[in-house]
Amino acid sequence: MLPVVQAFMAAHQLPEVTVLADAGMMSEQNLKDLEDAGLKFVVGARIPEVPYQVAQWQRDHPGEPIGDQQVFIQPWIMGPNTDQRKRTIFYQYRADRARRTLHGIDQQVAKAEKAVAGQAAIKRNRFVQLSGGTRTVNRELEAKTRALAGLNGYVTNLDAPTAEFVIGAYHQLWQVEKSFRMSKSDLKARPTFHHKRDSIEAHLTIVFAALAVSRWLERTTGWSTRKIVKTLRRYHTIQIQAGDHVVTAADPLPADALQAITKIQTAAATH
């Protein structure tokens, strides 16, 4: 990962960058390598247990629900004295996230109870506990996951970070995820298989160029790539040559399509 980040910085002449990634993308060694190279990061944090700050708040406010979007901050120093790493962990509670998570837990526990009762086949279910041929519902795990519902963690090595910046920056990852959720069917492109390095690199170059163009079009028009393709593909311009004369026939554009094309033409002219 580090060579990729450094090559990106060199190509775009960036004096510094902040790497954003979810918890599954970055190992502890990767984070240390970024730090040793003088780089900053904001990474999703795994939450195996209820954080101390959250548990303390709940002890101080018995019976009171955590407020929506409430943030808990935990300064953290890790590693031996000879190699200490100063980091900050932010925990944010979202009521809507908790609602969705608890709904999912209810469904999984209901399936686990049916499996334990022999009313349904045992499928992959983390709440089904097998011990010595006996099936039980893992109530301890259920209680733990319910206690963590609604919490998300974010860890950073930024100096004097704020919750607004760290959480806001991390949530920009959806832009990356959005790009990779766009399928080739949106562009009506067929899958291509390559075996030679030059062919692979050429194909990747074309794909990323198409991605860059599509994202530029989205920002310029305010439309999604799917809407652009679906709306404009039905309109055509045809040139018909009759002797020495060339006649241009075009489908009339509706107001919204004409407005989008005008935005594209204006933006292209200013670059």
Short mmCIF file of N, CA, C and O in Angstrom, two decimals, residues 65-201:
data_model
loop_
_atom_site.label_atom_id
_atom_site.label_comp_id
_atom_site.label_asym_id
_atom_site.label_seq_id
_atom_site.Cartn_x
_atom_site.Cartn_y
_atom_site.Cartn_z
N PRO A 65 -31.22 6.84 27.41
CA PRO A 65 -30.67 6.39 26.12
C PRO A 65 -29.59 7.35 25.62
O PRO A 65 -29.63 8.55 25.88
N ILE A 66 -28.63 6.81 24.90
CA ILE A 66 -27.59 7.65 24.29
C ILE A 66 -28.22 8.51 23.21
O ILE A 66 -29.05 8.03 22.41
N GLY A 67 -27.84 9.77 23.14
CA GLY A 67 -28.41 10.68 22.16
C GLY A 67 -27.95 10.36 20.75
O GLY A 67 -26.83 9.88 20.54
N ASP A 68 -28.82 10.63 19.79
CA ASP A 68 -28.47 10.40 18.39
C ASP A 68 -27.27 11.24 18.00
O ASP A 68 -27.21 12.44 18.31
N GLN A 69 -26.27 10.61 17.34
CA GLN A 69 -25.03 11.24 16.87
C GLN A 69 -24.12 11.69 18.01
O GLN A 69 -23.20 12.49 17.79
N GLN A 70 -24.36 11.19 19.22
CA GLN A 70 -23.47 11.50 20.34
C GLN A 70 -22.10 10.87 20.09
O GLN A 70 -21.99 9.74 19.60
N VAL A 71 -21.04 11.61 20.41
CA VAL A 71 -19.67 11.17 20.15
C VAL A 71 -18.91 11.02 21.47
O VAL A 71 -19.01 11.87 22.36
N PHE A 72 -18.17 9.93 21.58
CA PHE A 72 -17.29 9.68 22.72
C PHE A 72 -15.85 9.68 22.20
O PHE A 72 -15.57 9.07 21.17
N ILE A 73 -14.95 10.32 22.91
CA ILE A 73 -13.57 10.48 22.47
C ILE A 73 -12.64 9.74 23.41
O ILE A 73 -12.74 9.87 24.64
N GLN A 74 -11.73 8.97 22.84
CA GLN A 74 -10.77 8.21 23.64
C GLN A 74 -9.35 8.43 23.13
O GLN A 74 -8.96 7.86 22.12
N PRO A 75 -8.56 9.28 23.80
CA PRO A 75 -7.13 9.37 23.46
C PRO A 75 -6.46 8.03 23.76
O PRO A 75 -6.79 7.36 24.75
N TRP A 76 -5.55 7.64 22.91
CA TRP A 76 -4.98 6.30 23.02
C TRP A 76 -3.50 6.33 22.68
O TRP A 76 -3.10 6.87 21.66
N ILE A 77 -2.70 5.77 23.57
CA ILE A 77 -1.27 5.60 23.31
C ILE A 77 -0.98 4.11 23.35
O ILE A 77 -1.23 3.45 24.36
N MET A 78 -0.46 3.59 22.26
CA MET A 78 -0.23 2.16 22.17
C MET A 78 1.23 1.85 21.86
O MET A 78 1.97 2.72 21.38
N GLY A 79 1.63 0.62 22.11
CA GLY A 79 2.99 0.20 21.80
C GLY A 79 3.92 0.34 23.00
O GLY A 79 3.60 1.01 23.99
N PRO A 80 5.09 -0.28 22.93
CA PRO A 80 6.07 -0.17 24.02
C PRO A 80 6.64 1.24 24.12
O PRO A 80 6.46 2.06 23.22
N ASN A 81 7.32 1.51 25.21
CA ASN A 81 7.87 2.86 25.43
C ASN A 81 8.81 3.29 24.31
O ASN A 81 8.93 4.47 24.00
N THR A 82 9.50 2.34 23.70
CA THR A 82 10.45 2.67 22.64
C THR A 82 9.78 2.92 21.29
O THR A 82 10.42 3.39 20.36
N ASP A 83 8.50 2.57 21.19
CA ASP A 83 7.80 2.73 19.91
C ASP A 83 6.33 3.05 20.17
O ASP A 83 5.43 2.34 19.74
N GLN A 84 6.07 4.13 20.87
CA GLN A 84 4.70 4.48 21.21
C GLN A 84 4.00 5.20 20.05
O GLN A 84 4.62 5.98 19.33
N ARG A 85 2.75 4.91 19.90
CA ARG A 85 1.93 5.49 18.85
C ARG A 85 0.76 6.25 19.48
O ARG A 85 -0.04 5.67 20.19
N LYS A 86 0.70 7.54 19.20
CA LYS A 86 -0.36 8.37 19.74
C LYS A 86 -1.52 8.42 18.76
O LYS A 86 -1.37 8.86 17.63
N ARG A 87 -2.69 7.99 19.21
CA ARG A 87 -3.86 7.97 18.36
C ARG A 87 -5.09 8.43 19.13
O ARG A 87 -5.07 8.49 20.35
N THR A 88 -6.13 8.73 18.40
CA THR A 88 -7.40 9.14 19.00
C THR A 88 -8.51 8.30 18.37
O THR A 88 -8.56 8.14 17.16
N ILE A 89 -9.38 7.77 19.23
CA ILE A 89 -10.50 6.97 18.76
C ILE A 89 -11.79 7.74 19.05
O ILE A 89 -12.00 8.22 20.16
N PHE A 90 -12.62 7.86 18.02
CA PHE A 90 -13.94 8.48 18.17
C PHE A 90 -14.99 7.39 18.04
O PHE A 90 -14.95 6.58 17.12
N TYR A 91 -15.94 7.38 18.98
CA TYR A 91 -17.08 6.47 18.90
C TYR A 91 -18.34 7.31 18.72
O TYR A 91 -18.61 8.23 19.50
N GLN A 92 -19.10 7.02 17.67
CA GLN A 92 -20.33 7.76 17.42
C GLN A 92 -21.52 6.81 17.45
O GLN A 92 -21.48 5.71 16.90
N TYR A 93 -22.58 7.26 18.13
CA TYR A 93 -23.81 6.49 18.19
C TYR A 93 -24.83 7.11 17.23
O TYR A 93 -25.02 8.33 17.23
N ARG A 94 -25.44 6.27 16.40
CA ARG A 94 -26.49 6.73 15.49
C ARG A 94 -27.75 5.91 15.76
O ARG A 94 -27.72 4.67 15.71
N ALA A 95 -28.85 6.61 16.06
CA ALA A 95 -30.10 5.92 16.39
C ALA A 95 -30.60 5.09 15.22
O ALA A 95 -31.09 3.97 15.40
N ASP A 96 -30.50 5.63 14.01
CA ASP A 96 -30.98 4.90 12.84
C ASP A 96 -30.15 3.65 12.61
O ASP A 96 -30.68 2.58 12.26
N ARG A 97 -28.83 3.76 12.80
CA ARG A 97 -27.95 2.59 12.66
C ARG A 97 -28.32 1.53 13.70
O ARG A 97 -28.35 0.32 13.41
N ALA A 98 -28.60 1.97 14.93
CA ALA A 98 -28.98 1.04 15.99
C ALA A 98 -30.28 0.33 15.64
O ALA A 98 -30.41 -0.89 15.84
N ARG A 99 -31.24 1.07 15.10
CA ARG A 99 -32.53 0.48 14.74
C ARG A 99 -32.34 -0.62 13.70
O ARG A 99 -32.90 -1.72 13.83
N ARG A 100 -31.54 -0.34 12.66
CA ARG A 100 -31.32 -1.34 11.61
C ARG A 100 -30.57 -2.54 12.15
O ARG A 100 -30.90 -3.69 11.83
N THR A 101 -29.56 -2.30 12.99
CA THR A 101 -28.77 -3.40 13.55
C THR A 101 -29.61 -4.27 14.46
O THR A 101 -29.55 -5.51 14.39
N LEU A 102 -30.41 -3.66 15.32
CA LEU A 102 -31.25 -4.43 16.24
C LEU A 102 -32.29 -5.23 15.47
O LEU A 102 -32.61 -6.37 15.86
N HIS A 103 -32.81 -4.68 14.38
CA HIS A 103 -33.76 -5.42 13.56
C HIS A 103 -33.10 -6.67 12.97
O HIS A 103 -33.69 -7.76 12.97
N GLY A 104 -31.86 -6.52 12.51
CA GLY A 104 -31.12 -7.66 11.98
C GLY A 104 -30.84 -8.70 13.06
O GLY A 104 -30.92 -9.91 12.81
N ILE A 105 -30.51 -8.24 14.26
CA ILE A 105 -30.25 -9.16 15.36
C ILE A 105 -31.52 -9.94 15.70
O ILE A 105 -31.49 -11.16 15.93
N ASP A 106 -32.67 -9.23 15.75
CA ASP A 106 -33.94 -9.90 16.05
C ASP A 106 -34.21 -11.02 15.05
O ASP A 106 -34.65 -12.12 15.43
N GLN A 107 -33.95 -10.75 13.77
CA GLN A 107 -34.20 -11.76 12.74
C GLN A 107 -33.27 -12.96 12.90
O GLN A 107 -33.71 -14.11 12.80
N GLN A 108 -31.99 -12.69 13.15
CA GLN A 108 -31.03 -13.79 13.30
C GLN A 108 -31.32 -14.62 14.55
O GLN A 108 -31.21 -15.85 14.53
N VAL A 109 -31.68 -13.96 15.66
CA VAL A 109 -31.98 -14.69 16.90
C VAL A 109 -33.24 -15.53 16.72
O VAL A 109 -33.29 -16.67 17.19
N ALA A 110 -34.25 -14.99 16.02
CA ALA A 110 -35.47 -15.77 15.77
C ALA A 110 -35.16 -17.03 14.97
O ALA A 110 -35.67 -18.12 15.26
N LYS A 111 -34.30 -16.91 13.96
CA LYS A 111 -33.89 -18.08 13.17
C LYS A 111 -33.10 -19.05 14.02
O LYS A 111 -33.25 -20.28 13.89
N ALA A 112 -32.24 -18.52 14.91
CA ALA A 112 -31.45 -19.38 15.79
C ALA A 112 -32.37 -20.16 16.74
O ALA A 112 -32.15 -21.35 17.00
N GLU A 113 -33.40 -19.51 17.26
CA GLU A 113 -34.32 -20.18 18.18
C GLU A 113 -35.08 -21.29 17.46
O GLU A 113 -35.30 -22.37 18.03
N LYS A 114 -35.47 -21.05 16.21
CA LYS A 114 -36.15 -22.11 15.44
C LYS A 114 -35.22 -23.28 15.17
O LYS A 114 -35.62 -24.44 15.24
N ALA A 115 -33.95 -22.98 14.87
CA ALA A 115 -32.98 -24.04 14.61
C ALA A 115 -32.74 -24.87 15.86
O ALA A 115 -32.65 -26.11 15.80
N VAL A 116 -32.63 -24.22 17.01
CA VAL A 116 -32.41 -24.93 18.27
C VAL A 116 -33.62 -25.80 18.62
O VAL A 116 -33.48 -26.91 19.15
N ALA A 117 -34.82 -25.29 18.29
CA ALA A 117 -36.04 -26.04 18.59
C ALA A 117 -36.31 -27.15 17.58
O ALA A 117 -37.28 -27.90 17.72
N GLY A 118 -35.45 -27.25 16.56
CA GLY A 118 -35.62 -28.28 15.55
C GLY A 118 -36.68 -27.95 14.52
O GLY A 118 -37.11 -28.82 13.76
N GLN A 119 -37.10 -26.68 14.47
CA GLN A 119 -38.13 -26.27 13.53
C GLN A 119 -37.56 -25.77 12.20
O GLN A 119 -38.31 -25.47 11.29
N ALA A 120 -36.25 -25.69 12.15
CA ALA A 120 -35.60 -25.22 10.91
C ALA A 120 -34.21 -25.82 10.86
O ALA A 120 -33.62 -26.19 11.89
N ALA A 121 -33.70 -25.94 9.64
CA ALA A 121 -32.35 -26.48 9.47
C ALA A 121 -31.33 -25.48 10.00
O ALA A 121 -31.52 -24.26 9.94
N ILE A 122 -30.24 -26.02 10.55
CA ILE A 122 -29.17 -25.15 11.05
C ILE A 122 -28.35 -24.66 9.87
O ILE A 122 -27.72 -25.43 9.16
N LYS A 123 -28.40 -23.38 9.65
CA LYS A 123 -27.57 -22.75 8.65
C LYS A 123 -26.56 -21.87 9.36
O LYS A 123 -26.53 -21.82 10.59
N ARG A 124 -25.77 -21.17 8.58
CA ARG A 124 -24.75 -20.32 9.19
C ARG A 124 -25.42 -19.22 10.01
O ARG A 124 -26.05 -18.32 9.45
N ASN A 125 -25.31 -19.31 11.30
CA ASN A 125 -25.93 -18.35 12.21
C ASN A 125 -25.03 -18.21 13.43
O ASN A 125 -24.81 -19.17 14.15
N ARG A 126 -24.53 -17.01 13.66
CA ARG A 126 -23.57 -16.82 14.74
C ARG A 126 -24.18 -16.98 16.12
O ARG A 126 -23.46 -17.13 17.11
N PHE A 127 -25.53 -16.95 16.21
CA PHE A 127 -26.16 -17.07 17.52
C PHE A 127 -26.48 -18.52 17.89
O PHE A 127 -26.97 -18.77 18.99
N VAL A 128 -26.24 -19.46 16.97
CA VAL A 128 -26.41 -20.88 17.29
C VAL A 128 -25.09 -21.41 17.85
O VAL A 128 -24.06 -21.34 17.20
N GLN A 129 -25.15 -21.93 19.05
CA GLN A 129 -23.96 -22.45 19.72
C GLN A 129 -24.06 -23.97 19.84
O GLN A 129 -25.05 -24.50 20.35
N LEU A 130 -23.05 -24.66 19.34
CA LEU A 130 -23.01 -26.11 19.39
C LEU A 130 -21.96 -26.55 20.39
O LEU A 130 -20.80 -26.14 20.33
N SER A 131 -22.37 -27.38 21.34
CA SER A 131 -21.43 -27.87 22.35
C SER A 131 -21.82 -29.30 22.72
O SER A 131 -22.89 -29.54 23.29
N GLY A 132 -20.93 -30.23 22.35
CA GLY A 132 -21.19 -31.63 22.67
C GLY A 132 -22.46 -32.16 22.04
O GLY A 132 -23.16 -32.98 22.64
N GLY A 133 -22.79 -31.68 20.86
CA GLY A 133 -23.99 -32.14 20.18
C GLY A 133 -25.25 -31.43 20.63
O GLY A 133 -26.34 -31.74 20.14
N THR A 134 -25.12 -30.49 21.56
CA THR A 134 -26.28 -29.74 22.07
C THR A 134 -26.36 -28.38 21.41
O THR A 134 -25.35 -27.67 21.32
N ARG A 135 -27.54 -28.02 21.00
CA ARG A 135 -27.74 -26.72 20.37
C ARG A 135 -28.34 -25.75 21.39
O ARG A 135 -29.32 -26.07 22.07
N THR A 136 -27.78 -24.56 21.45
CA THR A 136 -28.33 -23.51 22.30
C THR A 136 -28.18 -22.18 21.59
O THR A 136 -27.38 -22.03 20.67
N VAL A 137 -28.97 -21.22 22.03
CA VAL A 137 -28.84 -19.85 21.53
C VAL A 137 -27.81 -19.14 22.40
O VAL A 137 -27.91 -19.15 23.63
N ASN A 138 -26.83 -18.56 21.76
CA ASN A 138 -25.76 -17.87 22.48
C ASN A 138 -26.28 -16.52 22.98
O ASN A 138 -26.16 -15.51 22.31
N ARG A 139 -26.87 -16.53 24.17
CA ARG A 139 -27.45 -15.31 24.73
C ARG A 139 -26.38 -14.30 25.12
O ARG A 139 -26.63 -13.09 25.09
N GLU A 140 -25.22 -14.78 25.50
CA GLU A 140 -24.13 -13.85 25.85
C GLU A 140 -23.71 -13.03 24.64
O GLU A 140 -23.54 -11.80 24.73
N LEU A 141 -23.59 -13.70 23.48
CA LEU A 141 -23.24 -12.98 22.25
C LEU A 141 -24.37 -12.05 21.84
O LEU A 141 -24.13 -10.93 21.37
N GLU A 142 -25.61 -12.49 22.03
CA GLU A 142 -26.75 -11.64 21.69
C GLU A 142 -26.73 -10.35 22.50
O GLU A 142 -26.91 -9.25 21.96
N ALA A 143 -26.50 -10.48 23.81
CA ALA A 143 -26.46 -9.30 24.68
C ALA A 143 -25.33 -8.36 24.28
O ALA A 143 -25.47 -7.13 24.29
N LYS A 144 -24.19 -8.94 23.91
CA LYS A 144 -23.03 -8.14 23.52
C LYS A 144 -23.30 -7.36 22.24
O LYS A 144 -23.00 -6.16 22.16
N THR A 145 -23.86 -8.02 21.24
CA THR A 145 -24.12 -7.35 19.97
C THR A 145 -25.21 -6.29 20.12
O THR A 145 -25.16 -5.25 19.46
N ARG A 146 -26.18 -6.56 20.99
CA ARG A 146 -27.22 -5.55 21.23
C ARG A 146 -26.63 -4.31 21.91
O ARG A 146 -27.02 -3.18 21.61
N ALA A 147 -25.68 -4.54 22.80
CA ALA A 147 -25.06 -3.41 23.51
C ALA A 147 -24.23 -2.55 22.57
O ALA A 147 -24.06 -1.34 22.81
N LEU A 148 -23.71 -3.14 21.49
CA LEU A 148 -22.87 -2.40 20.55
C LEU A 148 -23.67 -1.78 19.40
O LEU A 148 -23.11 -1.02 18.61
N ALA A 149 -24.97 -2.10 19.33
CA ALA A 149 -25.78 -1.62 18.21
C ALA A 149 -25.78 -0.09 18.17
O ALA A 149 -26.00 0.58 19.18
N GLY A 150 -25.52 0.44 17.00
CA GLY A 150 -25.54 1.88 16.81
C GLY A 150 -24.20 2.56 16.94
O GLY A 150 -24.07 3.75 16.60
N LEU A 151 -23.20 1.85 17.41
CA LEU A 151 -21.88 2.44 17.62
C LEU A 151 -20.97 2.18 16.43
O LEU A 151 -20.93 1.06 15.89
N ASN A 152 -20.24 3.19 16.00
CA ASN A 152 -19.19 3.06 15.00
C ASN A 152 -17.93 3.71 15.55
O ASN A 152 -18.00 4.73 16.24
N GLY A 153 -16.78 3.11 15.22
CA GLY A 153 -15.52 3.65 15.72
C GLY A 153 -14.64 4.17 14.60
O GLY A 153 -14.66 3.63 13.47
N TYR A 154 -13.86 5.20 14.90
CA TYR A 154 -12.96 5.81 13.92
C TYR A 154 -11.65 6.13 14.65
O TYR A 154 -11.65 6.81 15.68
N VAL A 155 -10.54 5.64 14.13
CA VAL A 155 -9.25 5.87 14.76
C VAL A 155 -8.37 6.69 13.82
O VAL A 155 -8.39 6.50 12.60
N THR A 156 -7.62 7.64 14.39
CA THR A 156 -6.78 8.51 13.59
C THR A 156 -5.50 8.86 14.33
O THR A 156 -5.45 8.81 15.57
N ASN A 157 -4.48 9.21 13.57
CA ASN A 157 -3.24 9.72 14.16
C ASN A 157 -3.05 11.20 13.85
O ASN A 157 -1.95 11.74 13.98
N LEU A 158 -4.13 11.87 13.41
CA LEU A 158 -4.06 13.30 13.15
C LEU A 158 -3.78 14.07 14.44
O LEU A 158 -4.20 13.65 15.53
N ASP A 159 -3.09 15.18 14.32
CA ASP A 159 -2.83 16.03 15.48
C ASP A 159 -4.07 16.87 15.78
O ASP A 159 -4.63 17.51 14.89
N ALA A 160 -4.48 16.88 17.04
CA ALA A 160 -5.66 17.65 17.48
C ALA A 160 -6.86 17.45 16.57
O ALA A 160 -7.43 18.41 16.04
N PRO A 161 -7.27 16.21 16.34
CA PRO A 161 -8.40 15.98 15.43
C PRO A 161 -9.73 16.38 16.08
O PRO A 161 -9.87 16.37 17.30
N THR A 162 -10.69 16.72 15.24
CA THR A 162 -12.05 16.98 15.71
C THR A 162 -12.96 15.88 15.20
O THR A 162 -12.71 15.29 14.15
N ALA A 163 -14.03 15.64 15.95
CA ALA A 163 -14.96 14.59 15.56
C ALA A 163 -15.60 14.91 14.21
O ALA A 163 -15.80 14.02 13.38
N GLU A 164 -15.91 16.19 13.98
CA GLU A 164 -16.57 16.58 12.74
C GLU A 164 -15.69 16.25 11.53
O GLU A 164 -16.16 15.72 10.53
N PHE A 165 -14.39 16.58 11.64
CA PHE A 165 -13.50 16.33 10.50
C PHE A 165 -13.28 14.83 10.30
O PHE A 165 -13.38 14.33 9.18
N VAL A 166 -12.98 14.11 11.37
CA VAL A 166 -12.64 12.69 11.25
C VAL A 166 -13.82 11.88 10.72
O VAL A 166 -13.70 11.12 9.76
N ILE A 167 -15.00 12.07 11.33
CA ILE A 167 -16.17 11.30 10.91
C ILE A 167 -16.62 11.74 9.52
O ILE A 167 -16.98 10.92 8.67
N GLY A 168 -16.57 13.05 9.26
CA GLY A 168 -16.95 13.55 7.94
C GLY A 168 -16.03 13.03 6.85
O GLY A 168 -16.48 12.65 5.76
N ALA A 169 -14.71 13.02 7.13
CA ALA A 169 -13.76 12.52 6.14
C ALA A 169 -13.97 11.03 5.88
O ALA A 169 -13.96 10.57 4.73
N TYR A 170 -14.19 10.27 6.94
CA TYR A 170 -14.38 8.83 6.78
C TYR A 170 -15.62 8.52 5.93
O TYR A 170 -15.60 7.61 5.10
N HIS A 171 -16.65 9.30 6.14
CA HIS A 171 -17.89 9.04 5.40
C HIS A 171 -17.77 9.37 3.92
O HIS A 171 -18.67 9.03 3.14
N GLN A 172 -16.68 10.03 3.50
CA GLN A 172 -16.46 10.26 2.08
C GLN A 172 -16.08 8.98 1.35
O GLN A 172 -16.04 8.95 0.12
N LEU A 173 -15.81 7.91 2.12
CA LEU A 173 -15.50 6.62 1.48
C LEU A 173 -16.65 6.14 0.59
O LEU A 173 -16.43 5.35 -0.33
N TRP A 174 -17.86 6.62 0.87
CA TRP A 174 -18.98 6.17 0.04
C TRP A 174 -18.79 6.59 -1.41
O TRP A 174 -19.33 5.95 -2.32
N GLN A 175 -18.00 7.64 -1.63
CA GLN A 175 -17.74 8.05 -3.01
C GLN A 175 -16.95 6.97 -3.74
O GLN A 175 -17.20 6.67 -4.91
N VAL A 176 -15.97 6.37 -3.04
CA VAL A 176 -15.19 5.28 -3.63
C VAL A 176 -16.09 4.06 -3.84
O VAL A 176 -16.08 3.42 -4.89
N GLU A 177 -16.87 3.74 -2.80
CA GLU A 177 -17.75 2.59 -2.90
C GLU A 177 -18.77 2.78 -4.03
O GLU A 177 -19.12 1.83 -4.73
N LYS A 178 -19.25 4.00 -4.19
CA LYS A 178 -20.20 4.29 -5.25
C LYS A 178 -19.59 4.02 -6.62
O LYS A 178 -20.24 3.47 -7.51
N SER A 179 -18.31 4.38 -6.79
CA SER A 179 -17.65 4.14 -8.07
C SER A 179 -17.57 2.66 -8.40
O SER A 179 -17.80 2.24 -9.53
N PHE A 180 -17.26 1.85 -7.41
CA PHE A 180 -17.07 0.43 -7.67
C PHE A 180 -18.37 -0.35 -7.66
O PHE A 180 -18.41 -1.51 -8.03
N ARG A 181 -19.47 0.31 -7.21
CA ARG A 181 -20.77 -0.33 -7.34
C ARG A 181 -21.35 -0.13 -8.74
O ARG A 181 -22.29 -0.80 -9.13
N MET A 182 -20.78 0.82 -9.48
CA MET A 182 -21.24 1.02 -10.85
C MET A 182 -20.78 -0.17 -11.69
O MET A 182 -19.58 -0.46 -11.77
N SER A 183 -21.72 -0.88 -12.27
CA SER A 183 -21.36 -2.07 -13.03
C SER A 183 -21.14 -1.71 -14.49
O SER A 183 -21.56 -0.67 -14.98
N LYS A 184 -20.47 -2.61 -15.20
CA LYS A 184 -20.23 -2.38 -16.61
C LYS A 184 -21.52 -2.37 -17.41
O LYS A 184 -21.58 -1.82 -18.50
N SER A 185 -22.56 -2.97 -16.84
CA SER A 185 -23.84 -2.95 -17.55
C SER A 185 -24.38 -1.54 -17.66
O SER A 185 -25.14 -1.23 -18.58
N ASP A 186 -23.99 -0.64 -16.72
CA ASP A 186 -24.43 0.75 -16.83
C ASP A 186 -23.89 1.40 -18.10
O ASP A 186 -24.52 2.28 -18.68
N LEU A 187 -22.69 1.00 -18.51
CA LEU A 187 -22.07 1.56 -19.70
C LEU A 187 -22.22 0.63 -20.91
O LEU A 187 -21.68 0.89 -21.97
N LYS A 188 -22.94 -0.48 -20.72
CA LYS A 188 -23.14 -1.46 -21.78
C LYS A 188 -21.80 -1.99 -22.31
O LYS A 188 -21.60 -2.14 -23.52
N ALA A 189 -20.88 -2.24 -21.39
CA ALA A 189 -19.57 -2.76 -21.80
C ALA A 189 -19.51 -4.25 -21.48
O ALA A 189 -19.96 -4.69 -20.43
N ARG A 190 -18.95 -5.01 -22.38
CA ARG A 190 -18.85 -6.45 -22.14
C ARG A 190 -17.60 -6.76 -21.34
O ARG A 190 -16.61 -6.02 -21.39
N PRO A 191 -17.57 -7.84 -20.57
CA PRO A 191 -16.36 -8.21 -19.84
C PRO A 191 -15.24 -8.61 -20.80
O PRO A 191 -15.49 -9.20 -21.86
N THR A 192 -14.02 -8.26 -20.45
CA THR A 192 -12.86 -8.56 -21.28
C THR A 192 -11.81 -9.27 -20.43
O THR A 192 -11.56 -8.87 -19.29
N PHE A 193 -11.21 -10.30 -20.98
CA PHE A 193 -10.22 -11.07 -20.24
C PHE A 193 -8.85 -10.92 -20.90
O PHE A 193 -8.71 -11.12 -22.10
N HIS A 194 -7.85 -10.56 -20.12
CA HIS A 194 -6.51 -10.35 -20.64
C HIS A 194 -5.51 -11.22 -19.88
O HIS A 194 -5.72 -11.57 -18.72
N HIS A 195 -4.40 -11.52 -20.54
CA HIS A 195 -3.37 -12.35 -19.93
C HIS A 195 -1.99 -11.69 -19.99
O HIS A 195 -1.11 -12.03 -19.20
N LYS A 196 -1.81 -10.74 -20.90
CA LYS A 196 -0.52 -10.05 -21.02
C LYS A 196 -0.57 -8.75 -20.24
O LYS A 196 -1.59 -8.07 -20.18
N ARG A 197 0.58 -8.38 -19.66
CA ARG A 197 0.64 -7.20 -18.80
C ARG A 197 0.20 -5.93 -19.55
O ARG A 197 -0.56 -5.12 -19.02
N ASP A 198 0.70 -5.75 -20.77
CA ASP A 198 0.35 -4.55 -21.53
C ASP A 198 -1.16 -4.47 -21.75
O ASP A 198 -1.76 -3.39 -21.66
N SER A 199 -1.78 -5.61 -22.05
CA SER A 199 -3.22 -5.62 -22.28
C SER A 199 -3.98 -5.32 -20.99
O SER A 199 -4.98 -4.59 -20.99
N ILE A 200 -3.51 -5.88 -19.89
CA ILE A 200 -4.15 -5.63 -18.59
C ILE A 200 -4.07 -4.15 -18.23
O ILE A 200 -5.06 -3.53 -17.83
N GLU A 201 -2.87 -3.57 -18.37
CA GLU A 201 -2.70 -2.16 -18.02
C GLU A 201 -3.50 -1.26 -18.94
O GLU A 201 -4.07 -0.25 -18.51
#
